[in-house]
């Protein structure tokens, strides 16, 4: 088998692998929403309610922000 | 944050890059219109000696619209959208402001010098990668500074979740970094030969078929990460914000994001069909190009469905009209591209005017329309004034829409005519036409394209004037509009 064949097979299996990953991701998105673990649609609101003073849709923990301030 | 009630978003960088977007947009399209006219009337090649020929001007057109206009627009909207969806102001970090300003000036001066270098014929002769190595280095520094800004702003954000637009801006940043570096790898001859030759000259590290493959992996993904990904970032923010409707399906936006990332990178070899690259690679390029319809239309349909139940806004708000038209043209060009990537179709389409036809229904209909809509949306917020004239916007819309239609229809006809004439043979197998026969037949279509250029450019000037008047004479707003952009 020369390098050309290897490249061809490499590309083929990589494609299959990535397709599986992508479908896995779709399933993951819908399943975690169905199980009530995540609500993806709420993130759409980030664009609508985007004043600097608005409450974040998902808050960054206060502790994390404080740490960063101290590090500055 | 309650401690600092007066905190506001800082739009100074967004404003600066908006000015550049308009400046480079005008220059790039002016040169586009000139070269379109030269194709119809070749005498126009000789007005300015070597500096006015088609071969000098064409790279100036492409590089100015790509690296001048589109990249400025990406920066302008990032410095606006980035702050807003991360809920953090640039003013909160002196460091990021300083970096941003260095980025702006370096970019502005670098882009001007690079354009002048092309005018003088300093070119590495790779399409969309013509800038010689010193300018490449400036590009890389500007890009890295932008990277600092993206990561920095993300680092100090208040909103934990990264909105989908941020994902797209990140992909644009990473994608272009990788593509630009790899394709522009070159050895400056002056240094490699201890002082021989011109300092502005370099030799690519690739040659032959490898060069072609790297070049079109780059060329095609420049479309992906320059003309698609950041423009999708814009529409995912500006369309919901302008219409007051959240994205139709956030999950679909995530899914099409990964779909695009996964598929686009493999499609570049469709530029090399019937050439000397390995056959399996050509087939792969064709196959991936067709699969690319799915994530592209996934995004486009998501945008259109965002307007569900609110279609009345299309007639009531010209800005929504701009954006809906943009996503429609996105759908058109992402179905047209895959069709051209089918091997048998490509045998007719390759090297013909159908290709620039395809490019321009994408860039004029999708990229420029979306960029103008973004600026129309940002202007009242940045300048705290109402849009100067709605009427002018309406006229501009129809003028430019007509221009796009004239551009791509004329090039469709020209391209297919050309492709058929090149391959036509008589009963003995002799070619029926010589090259000049095709040129004669195509003349009317080139004239139509030149006319469409004049119309589109006029529309762009109307846009620039409208923004200028908004800045200087628009009615002042007492508070920032929430959704719909106010206009007189
Ligand atoms: C007034 C508007 C414009 C006119 C009249 C125009 C005209 C032209 C012409 C005549 C060419 C050369 C075609 C050839 O070599 O056969 C060209 C190429 C090109 N233009 Fe434009 N252009 C315009 C706007 C734009 C914009 C806004 C963009 C991108 C944002 C753009 C991107 C390109 C690209 C990428 C090519 C190279 C196409 C290829 O290699 O097949 N153009 N344009």
Tab-separated table of C-alpha atoms in Angstrom, chain B:
chain	number	residue	atom	x	y	z
B	1	UNK	CA	-21.443	46.158	38.765
B	2	UNK	CA	-24.211	47.982	40.596
B	3	UNK	CA	-21.440	50.121	42.042
B	4	UNK	CA	-20.814	51.710	38.654
B	5	UNK	CA	-24.220	52.712	37.366
B	6	UNK	CA	-22.886	54.847	34.503
B	7	UNK	CA	-21.044	51.993	32.800
B	8	UNK	CA	-21.698	52.008	29.067
B	9	UNK	CA	-20.519	50.089	26.058
B	10	UNK	CA	-17.569	51.711	24.367
B	11	UNK	CA	-18.147	51.976	20.643
B	12	UNK	CA	-15.051	53.945	19.684
B	13	UNK	CA	-13.347	51.011	17.961
B	14	UNK	CA	-16.556	49.869	16.312
B	15	UNK	CA	-16.901	53.380	14.893
B	16	UNK	CA	-13.350	53.527	13.590
B	17	UNK	CA	-13.646	50.204	11.841
B	18	UNK	CA	-17.031	51.224	10.443
B	19	UNK	CA	-15.352	54.172	8.716
B	20	UNK	CA	-12.752	51.842	7.250
B	21	UNK	CA	-15.448	49.439	6.082
B	22	UNK	CA	-17.071	52.240	4.126
B	23	UNK	CA	-13.778	53.559	2.774
B	24	UNK	CA	-12.459	50.193	1.607
B	25	UNK	CA	-15.905	49.147	0.397
B	26	UNK	CA	-16.022	52.180	-1.842
B	27	UNK	CA	-12.458	51.757	-3.137
B	28	UNK	CA	-12.817	48.011	-3.726
B	29	UNK	CA	-16.094	48.326	-5.574
B	30	UNK	CA	-14.865	51.299	-7.583
B	31	UNK	CA	-11.980	49.186	-8.840
B	32	UNK	CA	-14.415	46.279	-9.394
B	33	UNK	CA	-16.557	48.513	-11.562
B	34	UNK	CA	-13.506	49.709	-13.480
B	35	UNK	CA	-12.298	46.206	-14.256
B	36	UNK	CA	-15.822	45.174	-15.202
B	37	UNK	CA	-15.852	48.078	-17.656
B	38	UNK	CA	-12.435	47.055	-18.981
B	39	UNK	CA	-13.761	43.610	-19.809
B	40	UNK	CA	-16.449	45.255	-21.933
B	41	UNK	CA	-14.324	48.083	-23.351
B	42	UNK	CA	-10.662	47.008	-23.514
B	43	UNK	CA	-9.444	50.509	-24.460
B	44	UNK	CA	-9.970	51.423	-20.804
B	45	UNK	CA	-6.894	49.349	-19.994
B	46	UNK	CA	-4.565	51.991	-21.322
B	47	UNK	CA	-5.548	55.092	-19.429
B	48	UNK	CA	-2.883	54.964	-16.723
B	49	UNK	CA	0.005	53.059	-18.244
B	50	UNK	CA	0.922	49.903	-16.380
B	51	UNK	CA	-1.004	51.033	-13.270
B	52	UNK	CA	-4.372	50.935	-14.955
B	53	UNK	CA	-4.297	47.532	-16.582
B	54	UNK	CA	-6.754	44.789	-15.707
B	55	UNK	CA	-3.975	42.563	-14.415
B	56	UNK	CA	-2.813	45.181	-11.902
B	57	UNK	CA	-6.299	46.201	-10.856
B	58	UNK	CA	-7.908	42.807	-10.436
B	59	UNK	CA	-5.832	41.790	-7.383
B	60	UNK	CA	-6.431	45.241	-5.961
B	61	UNK	CA	-10.147	44.661	-6.318
B	62	UNK	CA	-10.145	41.235	-4.711
B	63	UNK	CA	-7.749	42.053	-1.888
B	64	UNK	CA	-9.406	45.365	-1.066
B	65	UNK	CA	-12.870	43.892	-0.839
B	66	UNK	CA	-11.674	40.857	1.112
B	67	UNK	CA	-8.964	42.185	3.413
B	68	UNK	CA	-10.080	45.808	3.385
B	69	UNK	CA	-13.849	45.870	3.325
B	70	UNK	CA	-14.927	42.513	4.740
B	71	UNK	CA	-12.246	42.267	7.404
B	72	UNK	CA	-12.949	45.838	8.580
B	73	UNK	CA	-16.604	44.933	8.834
B	74	UNK	CA	-15.738	41.832	10.838
B	75	UNK	CA	-13.699	43.950	13.251
B	76	UNK	CA	-16.339	46.695	13.426
B	77	UNK	CA	-19.142	44.305	14.254
B	78	UNK	CA	-16.995	42.309	16.659
B	79	UNK	CA	-16.190	45.429	18.667
B	80	UNK	CA	-19.918	46.072	18.833
B	81	UNK	CA	-21.502	42.629	19.133
B	82	UNK	CA	-18.710	41.156	21.256
B	83	UNK	CA	-19.268	43.588	24.086
B	84	UNK	CA	-23.023	43.304	23.982
B	85	UNK	CA	-23.436	39.549	23.998
B	86	UNK	CA	-20.710	39.109	26.604
B	87	UNK	CA	-22.255	41.970	28.620
B	88	UNK	CA	-18.964	43.628	29.282
B	89	UNK	CA	-17.725	47.017	28.128
B	90	UNK	CA	-14.398	47.577	26.411
B	91	UNK	CA	-14.070	50.565	28.713
B	92	UNK	CA	-13.597	48.158	31.588
B	93	UNK	CA	-10.158	47.203	30.372
B	94	UNK	CA	-7.550	49.794	29.465
B	95	UNK	CA	-5.369	46.996	28.181
B	96	UNK	CA	-7.920	45.827	25.630
B	97	UNK	CA	-8.558	49.384	24.489
B	98	UNK	CA	-4.869	49.991	23.892
B	99	UNK	CA	-4.464	46.710	22.029
B	100	UNK	CA	-7.557	47.482	19.977
B	101	UNK	CA	-6.227	50.880	18.968
B	102	UNK	CA	-2.852	49.469	17.977
B	103	UNK	CA	-4.705	46.884	15.954
B	104	UNK	CA	-6.695	49.615	14.227
B	105	UNK	CA	-3.749	51.800	13.226
B	106	UNK	CA	-1.515	48.938	12.210
B	107	UNK	CA	-4.319	47.505	10.142
B	108	UNK	CA	-5.196	50.806	8.486
B	109	UNK	CA	-1.633	51.681	7.542
B	110	UNK	CA	-0.768	48.090	6.610
B	111	UNK	CA	-3.815	47.746	4.369
B	112	UNK	CA	-3.062	51.006	2.578
B	113	UNK	CA	0.579	50.093	1.984
B	114	UNK	CA	-0.321	46.587	0.879
B	115	UNK	CA	-2.776	47.981	-1.660
B	116	UNK	CA	-0.136	50.359	-2.983
B	117	UNK	CA	2.303	47.456	-3.255
B	118	UNK	CA	-0.148	45.643	-5.513
B	119	UNK	CA	-0.454	48.735	-7.655
B	120	UNK	CA	3.312	48.592	-8.165
B	121	UNK	CA	3.093	44.973	-9.176
B	122	UNK	CA	4.630	43.536	-6.000
B	123	UNK	CA	2.788	40.258	-5.775
B	124	UNK	CA	3.362	36.667	-4.785
B	125	UNK	CA	0.912	35.632	-7.521
B	126	UNK	CA	-1.275	33.376	-5.409
B	127	UNK	CA	-4.931	34.281	-5.622
B	128	UNK	CA	-6.206	36.229	-2.562
B	129	UNK	CA	-2.712	35.724	-1.130
B	130	UNK	CA	-0.889	38.189	-3.351
B	131	UNK	CA	0.542	40.276	-0.544
B	132	UNK	CA	4.290	39.772	-0.312
B	133	UNK	CA	5.904	38.535	2.871
B	134	UNK	CA	6.439	41.863	4.727
B	135	UNK	CA	2.713	42.581	4.455
B	136	UNK	CA	1.909	39.023	5.472
B	137	UNK	CA	3.780	39.679	8.682
B	138	UNK	CA	1.694	42.795	9.337
B	139	UNK	CA	-1.463	40.789	8.659
B	140	UNK	CA	-0.366	38.178	11.172
B	141	UNK	CA	0.362	40.779	13.863
B	142	UNK	CA	-2.997	42.490	13.324
B	143	UNK	CA	-4.731	39.152	13.521
B	144	UNK	CA	-2.952	38.161	16.717
B	145	UNK	CA	-3.900	41.490	18.294
B	146	UNK	CA	-7.496	40.838	17.375
B	147	UNK	CA	-7.141	37.411	18.960
B	148	UNK	CA	-5.966	39.051	22.183
B	149	UNK	CA	-9.033	41.204	22.100
B	150	UNK	CA	-11.451	38.351	21.569
B	151	UNK	CA	-9.918	36.196	24.255
B	152	UNK	CA	-9.498	39.165	26.584
B	153	UNK	CA	-13.101	40.215	26.276
B	154	UNK	CA	-14.257	36.649	26.779
B	155	UNK	CA	-12.005	36.473	29.838
B	156	UNK	CA	-13.661	39.425	31.578
B	157	UNK	CA	-17.207	38.700	30.456
B	158	UNK	CA	-20.246	38.803	32.695
B	159	UNK	CA	-22.407	36.486	30.590
B	160	UNK	CA	-21.137	32.985	31.148
B	161	UNK	CA	-22.633	31.354	28.067
B	162	UNK	CA	-20.993	32.305	24.793
B	163	UNK	CA	-23.702	33.389	22.365
B	164	UNK	CA	-23.618	31.615	19.004
B	165	UNK	CA	-22.212	34.701	17.234
B	166	UNK	CA	-19.150	34.529	19.478
B	167	UNK	CA	-18.585	30.953	18.377
B	168	UNK	CA	-18.637	32.125	14.781
B	169	UNK	CA	-16.234	35.001	15.428
B	170	UNK	CA	-13.908	32.584	17.180
B	171	UNK	CA	-14.091	30.190	14.253
B	172	UNK	CA	-13.298	33.066	11.906
B	173	UNK	CA	-10.295	33.983	14.001
B	174	UNK	CA	-8.933	30.446	14.259
B	175	UNK	CA	-9.774	29.433	10.697
B	176	UNK	CA	-8.147	32.426	9.024
B	177	UNK	CA	-5.078	32.133	11.281
B	178	UNK	CA	-4.467	28.585	10.214
B	179	UNK	CA	-5.210	29.136	6.533
B	180	UNK	CA	-3.253	32.325	6.150
B	181	UNK	CA	-0.144	30.987	7.833
B	182	UNK	CA	0.016	27.757	5.904
B	183	UNK	CA	-0.733	29.131	2.474
B	184	UNK	CA	1.655	32.063	2.751
B	185	UNK	CA	4.694	30.073	3.858
B	186	UNK	CA	7.470	31.425	1.692
B	187	UNK	CA	11.185	32.062	1.648
B	188	UNK	CA	12.238	35.672	1.029
B	189	UNK	CA	14.823	35.298	-1.731
B	190	UNK	CA	16.872	38.285	-0.579
B	191	UNK	CA	17.729	36.632	2.718
B	192	UNK	CA	18.110	33.132	1.347
B	193	UNK	CA	20.640	34.299	-1.247
B	194	UNK	CA	22.581	36.698	0.959
B	195	UNK	CA	21.415	39.826	-0.721
B	196	UNK	CA	20.491	38.918	-4.262
B	197	UNK	CA	17.258	40.016	-5.837
B	198	UNK	CA	14.459	42.199	-4.680
B	199	UNK	CA	13.665	42.433	-0.987
B	200	UNK	CA	9.959	42.200	-1.786
B	201	UNK	CA	10.293	38.880	-3.531
B	202	UNK	CA	9.714	35.436	-2.105
B	203	UNK	CA	9.306	31.854	-3.245
B	204	UNK	CA	6.479	29.720	-1.947
B	205	UNK	CA	7.406	26.663	0.087
B	206	UNK	CA	5.071	24.566	-2.049
B	207	UNK	CA	5.257	23.745	-5.685
B	208	UNK	CA	3.292	21.969	-8.371
B	209	UNK	CA	0.253	20.007	-7.345
B	210	UNK	CA	0.947	20.506	-3.659
B	211	UNK	CA	0.941	24.228	-4.201
B	212	UNK	CA	-2.382	24.002	-5.991
B	213	UNK	CA	-3.885	21.937	-3.191
B	214	UNK	CA	-2.725	24.204	-0.406
B	215	UNK	CA	-3.758	27.259	-2.411
B	216	UNK	CA	-7.331	26.053	-2.916
B	217	UNK	CA	-7.664	24.652	0.535
B	218	UNK	CA	-6.874	28.254	1.472
B	219	UNK	CA	-8.881	29.931	-1.289
B	220	UNK	CA	-12.042	28.019	-0.632
B	221	UNK	CA	-11.833	28.338	3.115
B	222	UNK	CA	-11.177	32.036	2.829
B	223	UNK	CA	-14.735	32.029	1.499
B	224	UNK	CA	-15.776	29.855	4.416
B	225	UNK	CA	-14.076	31.725	7.223
B	226	UNK	CA	-14.099	35.200	5.665
B	227	UNK	CA	-17.369	35.425	3.731
B	228	UNK	CA	-19.546	32.924	5.550
B	229	UNK	CA	-18.687	32.330	9.167
B	230	UNK	CA	-18.334	35.975	10.329
B	231	UNK	CA	-21.341	37.059	8.271
B	232	UNK	CA	-23.404	34.338	9.926
B	233	UNK	CA	-22.110	35.716	13.228
B	234	UNK	CA	-23.509	39.097	12.229
B	235	UNK	CA	-26.922	37.898	11.142
B	236	UNK	CA	-27.369	35.733	14.260
B	237	UNK	CA	-27.032	38.845	16.326
B	238	UNK	CA	-28.483	41.636	14.193
B	239	UNK	CA	-31.557	39.866	12.848
B	240	UNK	CA	-32.888	38.777	16.266
B	241	UNK	CA	-31.979	42.109	17.805
B	242	UNK	CA	-33.557	44.202	15.069
B	243	UNK	CA	-36.729	42.118	14.916
B	244	UNK	CA	-37.079	41.423	18.631
B	245	UNK	CA	-37.408	37.698	17.895
B	246	UNK	CA	-35.007	35.163	19.384
B	247	UNK	CA	-33.279	32.775	16.965
B	248	UNK	CA	-35.812	30.225	15.779
B	249	UNK	CA	-33.786	27.248	17.001
B	250	UNK	CA	-30.654	27.699	19.031
B	251	UNK	CA	-29.922	23.984	18.800
B	252	UNK	CA	-30.018	24.143	15.024
B	253	UNK	CA	-27.561	27.025	15.124
B	254	UNK	CA	-25.111	24.922	17.152
B	255	UNK	CA	-25.576	21.982	14.901
B	256	UNK	CA	-25.053	23.896	11.687
B	257	UNK	CA	-22.018	25.493	13.268
B	258	UNK	CA	-20.300	22.135	13.721
B	259	UNK	CA	-21.622	20.967	10.380
B	260	UNK	CA	-19.999	23.943	8.645
B	261	UNK	CA	-16.724	23.486	10.504
B	262	UNK	CA	-16.604	19.836	9.661
B	263	UNK	CA	-17.614	19.945	6.018
B	264	UNK	CA	-16.125	23.180	4.671
B	265	UNK	CA	-12.499	22.254	5.210
B	266	UNK	CA	-12.751	19.288	2.852
B	267	UNK	CA	-14.467	20.958	-0.056
B	268	UNK	CA	-11.584	23.057	-1.408
B	269	UNK	CA	-10.448	20.523	-3.982
B	270	UNK	CA	-13.583	21.312	-6.019
B	271	UNK	CA	-11.463	24.174	-7.389
B	272	UNK	CA	-9.148	21.589	-8.911
B	273	UNK	CA	-11.539	19.231	-10.648
B	274	UNK	CA	-10.105	17.661	-13.792
B	275	UNK	CA	-6.632	18.773	-12.777
B	276	UNK	CA	-3.576	16.798	-11.681
B	277	UNK	CA	-4.587	16.264	-8.054
B	278	UNK	CA	-5.443	12.664	-7.063
B	279	UNK	CA	-8.791	11.523	-8.340
B	280	UNK	CA	-10.134	10.456	-4.958
B	281	UNK	CA	-9.435	13.917	-3.691
B	282	UNK	CA	-11.451	15.490	-6.483
B	283	UNK	CA	-14.337	13.145	-5.774
B	284	UNK	CA	-14.087	13.959	-2.097
B	285	UNK	CA	-14.203	17.679	-2.908
B	286	UNK	CA	-17.348	17.180	-4.995
B	287	UNK	CA	-19.035	15.019	-2.390
B	288	UNK	CA	-18.299	17.362	0.487
B	289	UNK	CA	-19.435	20.338	-1.555
B	290	UNK	CA	-22.823	18.744	-1.997
B	291	UNK	CA	-23.087	17.825	1.663
B	292	UNK	CA	-22.278	21.450	2.416
B	293	UNK	CA	-25.803	22.379	1.350
B	294	UNK	CA	-27.099	20.931	4.615
B	295	UNK	CA	-25.303	23.084	7.189
B	296	UNK	CA	-25.533	26.147	4.932
B	297	UNK	CA	-29.256	25.850	4.482
B	298	UNK	CA	-29.548	24.882	8.131
B	299	UNK	CA	-28.259	28.325	9.055
B	300	UNK	CA	-30.189	30.134	6.337
B	301	UNK	CA	-33.504	28.478	7.173
B	302	UNK	CA	-32.926	29.175	10.840
B	303	UNK	CA	-32.553	32.855	9.978
B	304	UNK	CA	-35.680	32.947	7.857
B	305	UNK	CA	-37.716	31.031	10.458
B	306	UNK	CA	-36.642	33.571	13.050
B	307	UNK	CA	-39.066	35.873	11.238
B	308	UNK	CA	-41.921	33.376	11.675
B	309	UNK	CA	-45.163	35.147	12.491
B	310	UNK	CA	-43.425	38.492	12.008
B	311	UNK	CA	-43.194	38.674	8.242
B	312	UNK	CA	-45.027	41.989	8.310
B	313	UNK	CA	-41.733	43.465	9.496
B	314	UNK	CA	-40.255	42.843	6.066
B	315	UNK	CA	-42.551	45.473	4.600
B	316	UNK	CA	-42.438	47.769	7.605
B	317	UNK	CA	-38.723	47.842	8.297
B	318	UNK	CA	-36.244	48.185	5.422
B	319	UNK	CA	-33.452	46.849	7.615
B	320	UNK	CA	-35.248	43.537	8.001
B	321	UNK	CA	-35.671	43.543	4.243
B	322	UNK	CA	-31.913	43.871	3.785
B	323	UNK	CA	-31.265	40.956	6.108
B	324	UNK	CA	-33.944	38.685	4.688
B	325	UNK	CA	-32.614	39.348	1.207
B	326	UNK	CA	-29.105	38.609	2.427
B	327	UNK	CA	-30.081	35.208	3.800
B	328	UNK	CA	-32.000	34.468	0.609
B	329	UNK	CA	-28.904	35.203	-1.468
B	330	UNK	CA	-26.916	33.066	0.930
B	331	UNK	CA	-29.255	30.205	0.073
B	332	UNK	CA	-28.912	30.888	-3.627
B	333	UNK	CA	-25.146	30.871	-3.655
B	334	UNK	CA	-24.876	27.838	-1.383
B	335	UNK	CA	-27.001	25.804	-3.759
B	336	UNK	CA	-25.210	27.185	-6.811
B	337	UNK	CA	-21.738	26.343	-5.485
B	338	UNK	CA	-22.500	22.644	-4.934
B	339	UNK	CA	-24.036	22.456	-8.403
B	340	UNK	CA	-20.828	23.868	-9.889
B	341	UNK	CA	-18.842	21.326	-7.883
B	342	UNK	CA	-20.476	18.382	-9.647
B	343	UNK	CA	-17.757	17.112	-11.959
B	344	UNK	CA	-19.773	17.123	-15.166
B	345	UNK	CA	-21.159	20.609	-14.496
B	346	UNK	CA	-17.700	21.804	-13.584
B	347	UNK	CA	-16.389	20.649	-16.937
B	348	UNK	CA	-18.515	23.406	-18.464
B	349	UNK	CA	-18.367	25.971	-15.678
B	350	UNK	CA	-14.656	26.012	-14.868
B	351	UNK	CA	-12.692	28.988	-16.226
B	352	UNK	CA	-15.901	30.680	-17.382
B	353	UNK	CA	-17.711	33.814	-16.250
B	354	UNK	CA	-20.200	31.700	-14.371
B	355	UNK	CA	-17.622	31.540	-11.556
B	356	UNK	CA	-17.395	35.296	-10.932
B	357	UNK	CA	-21.183	35.263	-11.360
B	358	UNK	CA	-21.433	32.810	-8.489
B	359	UNK	CA	-18.912	34.719	-6.386
B	360	UNK	CA	-20.831	37.948	-6.741
B	361	UNK	CA	-24.335	36.723	-5.951
B	362	UNK	CA	-22.714	35.600	-2.715
B	363	UNK	CA	-20.663	38.663	-1.963
B	364	UNK	CA	-22.960	41.387	-3.299
B	365	UNK	CA	-26.219	39.775	-2.206
B	366	UNK	CA	-25.106	38.212	1.054
B	367	UNK	CA	-21.888	39.748	2.389
B	368	UNK	CA	-22.323	43.400	1.441
B	369	UNK	CA	-26.056	43.445	2.192
B	370	UNK	CA	-25.496	41.960	5.619
B	371	UNK	CA	-22.609	44.307	6.367
B	372	UNK	CA	-24.648	47.345	5.352
B	373	UNK	CA	-27.585	46.147	7.437
B	374	UNK	CA	-25.279	45.698	10.429
B	375	UNK	CA	-23.937	49.222	10.053
B	376	UNK	CA	-27.444	50.639	9.656
B	377	UNK	CA	-28.355	48.886	12.885
B	378	UNK	CA	-25.240	50.015	14.765
B	379	UNK	CA	-25.198	53.635	13.555
B	380	UNK	CA	-28.040	55.019	15.695
B	381	UNK	CA	-26.589	53.250	18.731
B	382	UNK	CA	-23.040	54.408	18.080
B	383	UNK	CA	-23.888	57.987	17.146
B	384	UNK	CA	-27.023	58.308	19.269
B	385	UNK	CA	-28.925	59.589	16.276
B	386	UNK	CA	-31.785	58.407	14.130
B	387	UNK	CA	-31.020	57.059	10.604
B	388	UNK	CA	-31.116	60.064	8.336
B	389	UNK	CA	-33.363	58.807	5.578
B	390	UNK	CA	-35.545	55.768	5.218
B	391	UNK	CA	-36.508	56.729	1.699
B	392	UNK	CA	-32.898	56.735	0.586
B	393	UNK	CA	-32.509	53.303	2.119
B	394	UNK	CA	-35.475	51.987	0.144
B	395	UNK	CA	-34.158	53.388	-3.129
B	396	UNK	CA	-30.724	51.974	-2.372
B	397	UNK	CA	-32.230	48.587	-1.646
B	398	UNK	CA	-34.005	48.321	-4.971
B	399	UNK	CA	-31.133	49.772	-6.961
B	400	UNK	CA	-28.642	47.327	-5.520
B	401	UNK	CA	-30.972	44.335	-5.680
B	402	UNK	CA	-31.500	45.031	-9.376
B	403	UNK	CA	-27.739	45.376	-9.796
B	404	UNK	CA	-27.043	41.985	-8.198
B	405	UNK	CA	-29.636	40.320	-10.381
B	406	UNK	CA	-28.151	41.923	-13.507
B	407	UNK	CA	-24.658	40.844	-12.445
B	408	UNK	CA	-25.349	37.193	-11.868
B	409	UNK	CA	-27.851	36.636	-14.655
B	410	UNK	CA	-25.523	38.184	-17.235
B	411	UNK	CA	-22.636	36.070	-15.972
B	412	UNK	CA	-24.737	32.906	-15.947
B	413	UNK	CA	-25.585	33.401	-19.592
B	414	UNK	CA	-22.054	34.482	-20.464
B	415	UNK	CA	-20.463	31.598	-18.579
B	416	UNK	CA	-22.612	28.844	-19.983
B	417	UNK	CA	-22.365	30.259	-23.510
B	418	UNK	CA	-18.601	30.385	-23.159
B	419	UNK	CA	-18.363	26.868	-21.728
B	420	UNK	CA	-20.499	25.432	-24.522
B	421	UNK	CA	-18.642	27.290	-27.269
B	422	UNK	CA	-15.227	26.184	-26.020
B	423	UNK	CA	-16.141	22.551	-26.239
B	424	UNK	CA	-18.297	22.605	-29.377
B	425	UNK	CA	-16.914	20.423	-32.164
B	426	UNK	CA	-18.075	19.825	-35.700
B	427	UNK	CA	-18.763	16.423	-37.255
B	428	UNK	CA	-15.039	15.844	-37.829
B	429	UNK	CA	-14.104	16.623	-34.249
B	430	UNK	CA	-12.595	20.038	-34.978
B	431	UNK	CA	-13.266	22.899	-32.614
B	432	UNK	CA	-16.015	25.055	-34.040
B	433	UNK	CA	-15.039	28.363	-32.490
B	434	UNK	CA	-11.859	30.235	-31.826
B	435	UNK	CA	-11.429	32.175	-28.589
B	436	UNK	CA	-12.209	35.539	-30.154
B	437	UNK	CA	-15.589	34.232	-31.348
B	438	UNK	CA	-16.596	33.771	-27.729
B	439	UNK	CA	-15.396	37.249	-26.804
B	440	UNK	CA	-17.534	38.809	-29.522
B	441	UNK	CA	-20.615	36.940	-28.379
B	442	UNK	CA	-20.029	37.865	-24.738
B	443	UNK	CA	-19.634	41.579	-25.249
B	444	UNK	CA	-23.241	42.531	-24.410
B	445	UNK	CA	-23.103	40.558	-21.167
B	446	UNK	CA	-19.894	42.246	-20.097
B	447	UNK	CA	-21.560	45.571	-20.768
B	448	UNK	CA	-24.520	44.585	-18.614
B	449	UNK	CA	-22.144	43.603	-15.827
B	450	UNK	CA	-20.327	46.926	-16.037
B	451	UNK	CA	-23.680	48.679	-15.805
B	452	UNK	CA	-24.616	46.585	-12.787
B	453	UNK	CA	-21.321	47.636	-11.202
B	454	UNK	CA	-22.162	51.294	-11.687
B	455	UNK	CA	-25.596	50.725	-10.146
B	456	UNK	CA	-24.259	48.800	-7.186
B	457	UNK	CA	-21.542	51.357	-6.551
B	458	UNK	CA	-24.103	54.159	-6.695
B	459	UNK	CA	-26.156	52.278	-4.124
B	460	UNK	CA	-23.116	51.954	-1.918
B	461	UNK	CA	-22.496	55.685	-2.160
B	462	UNK	CA	-26.106	56.298	-1.120
B	463	UNK	CA	-25.456	54.092	1.881
B	464	UNK	CA	-22.270	55.976	2.740
B	465	UNK	CA	-24.077	59.304	2.395
B	466	UNK	CA	-26.930	58.093	4.581
B	467	UNK	CA	-24.515	57.054	7.312
B	468	UNK	CA	-22.614	60.316	7.013
B	469	UNK	CA	-25.829	62.329	7.318
B	470	UNK	CA	-26.945	60.147	10.215
B	471	UNK	CA	-23.745	61.002	12.053
B	472	UNK	CA	-23.960	64.692	11.386
B	473	UNK	CA	-27.599	65.587	10.880
B	474	UNK	CA	-29.799	62.748	12.167
B	475	UNK	CA	-32.325	63.602	14.862
B	476	UNK	CA	-30.703	63.050	18.234
B	477	UNK	CA	-31.984	60.177	20.323
B	478	UNK	CA	-32.475	60.544	24.032
B	479	UNK	CA	-32.093	56.854	24.704
B	480	UNK	CA	-30.786	53.789	22.946
B	481	UNK	CA	-33.468	52.003	20.933
B	482	UNK	CA	-34.082	48.474	22.114
B	483	UNK	CA	-34.998	46.608	18.951
B	484	UNK	CA	-36.178	48.357	15.836
B	485	UNK	CA	-33.789	50.936	14.437
B	486	UNK	CA	-35.381	54.383	14.342
B	487	UNK	CA	-35.277	56.180	10.999
B	488	UNK	CA	-36.637	59.387	9.569
